[in-house]
Amino acid sequence: MKILFYIRKSKMNSNNLCPLTCRITLDYLRKEFSTGLFINPENWNAQKQKAFPFNTDNTQINTQLSLIKQEINQAFLFLKVQGRDFNVEDIYRQYKGETIKDDKSIRIFAEKKMEESIFGMYLNCSHRQINHLSLILSLTEI
């Protein structure tokens, strides 16, 4: 998992401040969301992921970004410890304190379709193919 903060210069407000956006990346999938923070684009160091120079406003921004990153990492670790499959959307929902649906209906549907397709393949096999498959299976047991 990767967490990246960046500014959107195209969204500069009337005070010449840009919104700071967070991007979570997991398995090549991304989730972007607004941090609610704004910064002068000249005060943003993208490589260091920090506001500079160090003054009261920029220190507060850096502290908030550090807290966001820590909470996202906690959400990731919480989901990881549960031992179930999850994606970047689940990390975001956990970070926001939302409930994460375990959509078993889709999983059950997919498993049923897979079983049906395997059974269908079996029914469409000729006796010669079934005997060949039985031979292969018996050889693997030896």
PDB file of C-alpha atoms in Angstrom:
ATOM      1  CA  MET A   1       0.000   0.000   0.000  1.00  0.00           C
ATOM      2  CA  LYS A   2       1.199   3.484  -0.819  1.00  0.00           C
ATOM      3  CA  ILE A   3      -0.058   6.819   0.505  1.00  0.00           C
ATOM      4  CA  LEU A   4       0.664   9.983  -1.450  1.00  0.00           C
ATOM      5  CA  PHE A   5      -0.347  13.603  -0.842  1.00  0.00           C
ATOM      6  CA  TYR A   6      -0.432  16.111  -3.664  1.00  0.00           C
ATOM      7  CA  ILE A   7      -1.863  19.504  -4.537  1.00  0.00           C
ATOM      8  CA  ARG A   8      -4.284  20.421  -7.294  1.00  0.00           C
ATOM      9  CA  LYS A   9      -3.135  23.721  -8.750  1.00  0.00           C
ATOM     10  CA  SER A  10      -6.104  23.709 -11.124  1.00  0.00           C
ATOM     11  CA  LYS A  11      -8.435  24.008  -8.110  1.00  0.00           C
ATOM     12  CA  MET A  12      -6.767  27.062  -6.566  1.00  0.00           C
ATOM     13  CA  ASN A  13      -9.237  29.092  -4.504  1.00  0.00           C
ATOM     14  CA  SER A  14      -9.661  32.864  -4.190  1.00  0.00           C
ATOM     15  CA  ASN A  15      -6.969  32.972  -1.465  1.00  0.00           C
ATOM     16  CA  ASN A  16      -4.449  31.379  -3.894  1.00  0.00           C
ATOM     17  CA  LEU A  17      -4.451  28.155  -1.896  1.00  0.00           C
ATOM     18  CA  CYS A  18      -4.653  24.663  -3.398  1.00  0.00           C
ATOM     19  CA  PRO A  19      -6.422  21.703  -1.852  1.00  0.00           C
ATOM     20  CA  LEU A  20      -4.263  18.870  -0.594  1.00  0.00           C
ATOM     21  CA  THR A  21      -5.474  15.526  -1.888  1.00  0.00           C
ATOM     22  CA  CYS A  22      -4.600  12.075  -0.599  1.00  0.00           C
ATOM     23  CA  ARG A  23      -4.198   9.041  -2.845  1.00  0.00           C
ATOM     24  CA  ILE A  24      -4.138   5.505  -1.476  1.00  0.00           C
ATOM     25  CA  THR A  25      -2.806   2.877  -3.890  1.00  0.00           C
ATOM     26  CA  LEU A  26      -3.160  -0.865  -3.344  1.00  0.00           C
ATOM     27  CA  ASP A  27      -2.675  -3.535  -6.002  1.00  0.00           C
ATOM     28  CA  TYR A  28      -2.582  -0.855  -8.738  1.00  0.00           C
ATOM     29  CA  LEU A  29      -6.015   0.450  -7.673  1.00  0.00           C
ATOM     30  CA  ARG A  30      -6.360   4.005  -6.397  1.00  0.00           C
ATOM     31  CA  LYS A  31      -8.654   5.895  -4.086  1.00  0.00           C
ATOM     32  CA  GLU A  32      -8.338   9.660  -3.998  1.00  0.00           C
ATOM     33  CA  PHE A  33      -9.996  11.961  -1.501  1.00  0.00           C
ATOM     34  CA  SER A  34      -9.702  15.497  -0.191  1.00  0.00           C
ATOM     35  CA  THR A  35      -7.878  15.991   3.086  1.00  0.00           C
ATOM     36  CA  GLY A  36      -9.790  19.213   3.778  1.00  0.00           C
ATOM     37  CA  LEU A  37      -6.479  21.072   3.950  1.00  0.00           C
ATOM     38  CA  PHE A  38      -5.338  23.941   1.723  1.00  0.00           C
ATOM     39  CA  ILE A  39      -1.814  25.189   1.072  1.00  0.00           C
ATOM     40  CA  ASN A  40       0.037  27.779  -0.968  1.00  0.00           C
ATOM     41  CA  PRO A  41       1.540  25.757  -3.855  1.00  0.00           C
ATOM     42  CA  GLU A  42       4.910  27.450  -3.295  1.00  0.00           C
ATOM     43  CA  ASN A  43       4.986  25.944   0.211  1.00  0.00           C
ATOM     44  CA  TRP A  44       4.515  22.314  -0.887  1.00  0.00           C
ATOM     45  CA  ASN A  45       7.462  19.944  -1.306  1.00  0.00           C
ATOM     46  CA  ALA A  46       6.066  16.989  -3.262  1.00  0.00           C
ATOM     47  CA  GLN A  47       9.217  14.873  -2.870  1.00  0.00           C
ATOM     48  CA  LYS A  48       9.268  15.189   0.910  1.00  0.00           C
ATOM     49  CA  GLN A  49       5.466  15.207   1.176  1.00  0.00           C
ATOM     50  CA  LYS A  50       5.667  18.187   3.531  1.00  0.00           C
ATOM     51  CA  ALA A  51       4.811  21.839   3.785  1.00  0.00           C
ATOM     52  CA  PHE A  52       7.706  24.250   4.187  1.00  0.00           C
ATOM     53  CA  PRO A  53       9.167  26.560   5.461  1.00  0.00           C
ATOM     54  CA  PHE A  54       8.481  25.521   9.018  1.00  0.00           C
ATOM     55  CA  ASN A  55       6.045  27.977  10.529  1.00  0.00           C
ATOM     56  CA  THR A  56       2.841  27.638  12.543  1.00  0.00           C
ATOM     57  CA  ASP A  57       0.538  27.056   9.555  1.00  0.00           C
ATOM     58  CA  ASN A  58       2.817  24.618   7.766  1.00  0.00           C
ATOM     59  CA  THR A  59       3.614  22.722  10.969  1.00  0.00           C
ATOM     60  CA  GLN A  60      -0.113  22.284  11.550  1.00  0.00           C
ATOM     61  CA  ILE A  61      -0.574  21.012   7.960  1.00  0.00           C
ATOM     62  CA  ASN A  62       2.325  18.559   8.361  1.00  0.00           C
ATOM     63  CA  THR A  63       0.865  17.324  11.659  1.00  0.00           C
ATOM     64  CA  GLN A  64      -2.556  16.787  10.074  1.00  0.00           C
ATOM     65  CA  LEU A  65      -1.028  14.907   7.122  1.00  0.00           C
ATOM     66  CA  SER A  66       0.940  12.729   9.514  1.00  0.00           C
ATOM     67  CA  LEU A  67      -2.263  11.899  11.420  1.00  0.00           C
ATOM     68  CA  ILE A  68      -4.120  11.051   8.188  1.00  0.00           C
ATOM     69  CA  LYS A  69      -1.293   8.770   7.097  1.00  0.00           C
ATOM     70  CA  GLN A  70      -1.181   7.084  10.508  1.00  0.00           C
ATOM     71  CA  GLU A  71      -4.968   6.497  10.501  1.00  0.00           C
ATOM     72  CA  ILE A  72      -4.858   5.035   6.980  1.00  0.00           C
ATOM     73  CA  ASN A  73      -2.034   2.695   8.021  1.00  0.00           C
ATOM     74  CA  GLN A  74      -4.077   1.643  11.074  1.00  0.00           C
ATOM     75  CA  ALA A  75      -7.079   0.922   8.828  1.00  0.00           C
ATOM     76  CA  PHE A  76      -4.858  -1.158   6.526  1.00  0.00           C
ATOM     77  CA  LEU A  77      -3.389  -3.145   9.419  1.00  0.00           C
ATOM     78  CA  PHE A  78      -6.838  -3.692  10.953  1.00  0.00           C
ATOM     79  CA  LEU A  79      -8.101  -5.184   7.686  1.00  0.00           C
ATOM     80  CA  LYS A  80      -4.922  -7.218   7.229  1.00  0.00           C
ATOM     81  CA  VAL A  81      -5.237  -8.764  10.704  1.00  0.00           C
ATOM     82  CA  GLN A  82      -8.818  -9.823   9.951  1.00  0.00           C
ATOM     83  CA  GLY A  83      -7.408 -12.171   7.318  1.00  0.00           C
ATOM     84  CA  ARG A  84     -10.043 -11.498   4.679  1.00  0.00           C
ATOM     85  CA  ASP A  85      -9.751 -10.057   1.205  1.00  0.00           C
ATOM     86  CA  PHE A  86     -10.003  -6.290   1.001  1.00  0.00           C
ATOM     87  CA  ASN A  87      -9.334  -3.540  -1.488  1.00  0.00           C
ATOM     88  CA  VAL A  88      -8.451   0.142  -1.478  1.00  0.00           C
ATOM     89  CA  GLU A  89     -12.115   1.123  -1.074  1.00  0.00           C
ATOM     90  CA  ASP A  90     -12.306  -0.990   2.085  1.00  0.00           C
ATOM     91  CA  ILE A  91      -9.220   0.766   3.475  1.00  0.00           C
ATOM     92  CA  TYR A  92     -10.826   4.138   2.813  1.00  0.00           C
ATOM     93  CA  ARG A  93     -14.128   3.063   4.417  1.00  0.00           C
ATOM     94  CA  GLN A  94     -12.298   1.750   7.478  1.00  0.00           C
ATOM     95  CA  TYR A  95     -10.305   5.004   7.692  1.00  0.00           C
ATOM     96  CA  LYS A  96     -13.548   7.019   7.548  1.00  0.00           C
ATOM     97  CA  GLY A  97     -15.137   4.782  10.194  1.00  0.00           C
ATOM     98  CA  GLU A  98     -17.748   3.389   7.820  1.00  0.00           C
ATOM     99  CA  THR A  99     -18.901  -0.210   7.952  1.00  0.00           C
ATOM    100  CA  ILE A 100     -17.382  -2.535   5.417  1.00  0.00           C
ATOM    101  CA  LYS A 101     -19.833  -4.849   3.759  1.00  0.00           C
ATOM    102  CA  ASP A 102     -18.741  -8.426   3.339  1.00  0.00           C
ATOM    103  CA  ASP A 103     -20.690  -9.051   0.184  1.00  0.00           C
ATOM    104  CA  LYS A 104     -21.048 -12.803   0.400  1.00  0.00           C
ATOM    105  CA  SER A 105     -23.819 -12.879  -2.200  1.00  0.00           C
ATOM    106  CA  ILE A 106     -21.391 -12.106  -5.025  1.00  0.00           C
ATOM    107  CA  ARG A 107     -18.874 -14.660  -3.746  1.00  0.00           C
ATOM    108  CA  ILE A 108     -21.568 -17.339  -3.370  1.00  0.00           C
ATOM    109  CA  PHE A 109     -22.898 -16.553  -6.862  1.00  0.00           C
ATOM    110  CA  ALA A 110     -19.400 -16.863  -8.361  1.00  0.00           C
ATOM    111  CA  GLU A 111     -18.714 -20.130  -6.545  1.00  0.00           C
ATOM    112  CA  LYS A 112     -22.049 -21.571  -7.688  1.00  0.00           C
ATOM    113  CA  LYS A 113     -21.371 -20.589 -11.308  1.00  0.00           C
ATOM    114  CA  MET A 114     -17.937 -22.176 -11.122  1.00  0.00           C
ATOM    115  CA  GLU A 115     -19.412 -25.397  -9.733  1.00  0.00           C
ATOM    116  CA  GLU A 116     -22.058 -25.387 -12.479  1.00  0.00           C
ATOM    117  CA  SER A 117     -19.451 -24.896 -15.177  1.00  0.00           C
ATOM    118  CA  ILE A 118     -17.284 -27.727 -13.818  1.00  0.00           C
ATOM    119  CA  PHE A 119     -20.333 -30.010 -13.598  1.00  0.00           C
ATOM    120  CA  GLY A 120     -21.375 -28.971 -17.127  1.00  0.00           C
ATOM    121  CA  MET A 121     -17.923 -29.776 -18.460  1.00  0.00           C
ATOM    122  CA  TYR A 122     -18.132 -33.180 -16.781  1.00  0.00           C
ATOM    123  CA  LEU A 123     -21.524 -33.902 -18.363  1.00  0.00           C
ATOM    124  CA  ASN A 124     -20.255 -32.931 -21.805  1.00  0.00           C
ATOM    125  CA  CYS A 125     -17.186 -35.153 -21.586  1.00  0.00           C
ATOM    126  CA  SER A 126     -17.105 -38.361 -23.553  1.00  0.00           C
ATOM    127  CA  HIS A 127     -16.474 -41.658 -21.792  1.00  0.00           C
ATOM    128  CA  ARG A 128     -12.984 -41.737 -23.317  1.00  0.00           C
ATOM    129  CA  GLN A 129     -12.173 -38.309 -21.828  1.00  0.00           C
ATOM    130  CA  ILE A 130     -13.529 -39.369 -18.438  1.00  0.00           C
ATOM    131  CA  ASN A 131     -11.426 -42.541 -18.506  1.00  0.00           C
ATOM    132  CA  HIS A 132      -8.388 -40.468 -19.476  1.00  0.00           C
ATOM    133  CA  LEU A 133      -9.076 -38.052 -16.618  1.00  0.00           C
ATOM    134  CA  SER A 134      -9.508 -40.974 -14.185  1.00  0.00           C
ATOM    135  CA  LEU A 135      -6.170 -42.396 -15.320  1.00  0.00           C
ATOM    136  CA  ILE A 136      -4.437 -39.043 -14.773  1.00  0.00           C
ATOM    137  CA  LEU A 137      -5.990 -38.699 -11.319  1.00  0.00           C
ATOM    138  CA  SER A 138      -4.978 -42.222 -10.326  1.00  0.00           C
ATOM    139  CA  LEU A 139      -1.393 -41.620 -11.481  1.00  0.00           C
ATOM    140  CA  THR A 140      -1.148 -38.475  -9.380  1.00  0.00           C
ATOM    141  CA  GLU A 141      -2.171 -40.423  -6.278  1.00  0.00           C
ATOM    142  CA  ILE A 142       0.765 -42.845  -6.677  1.00  0.00           C
TER     143      ILE A 142
END
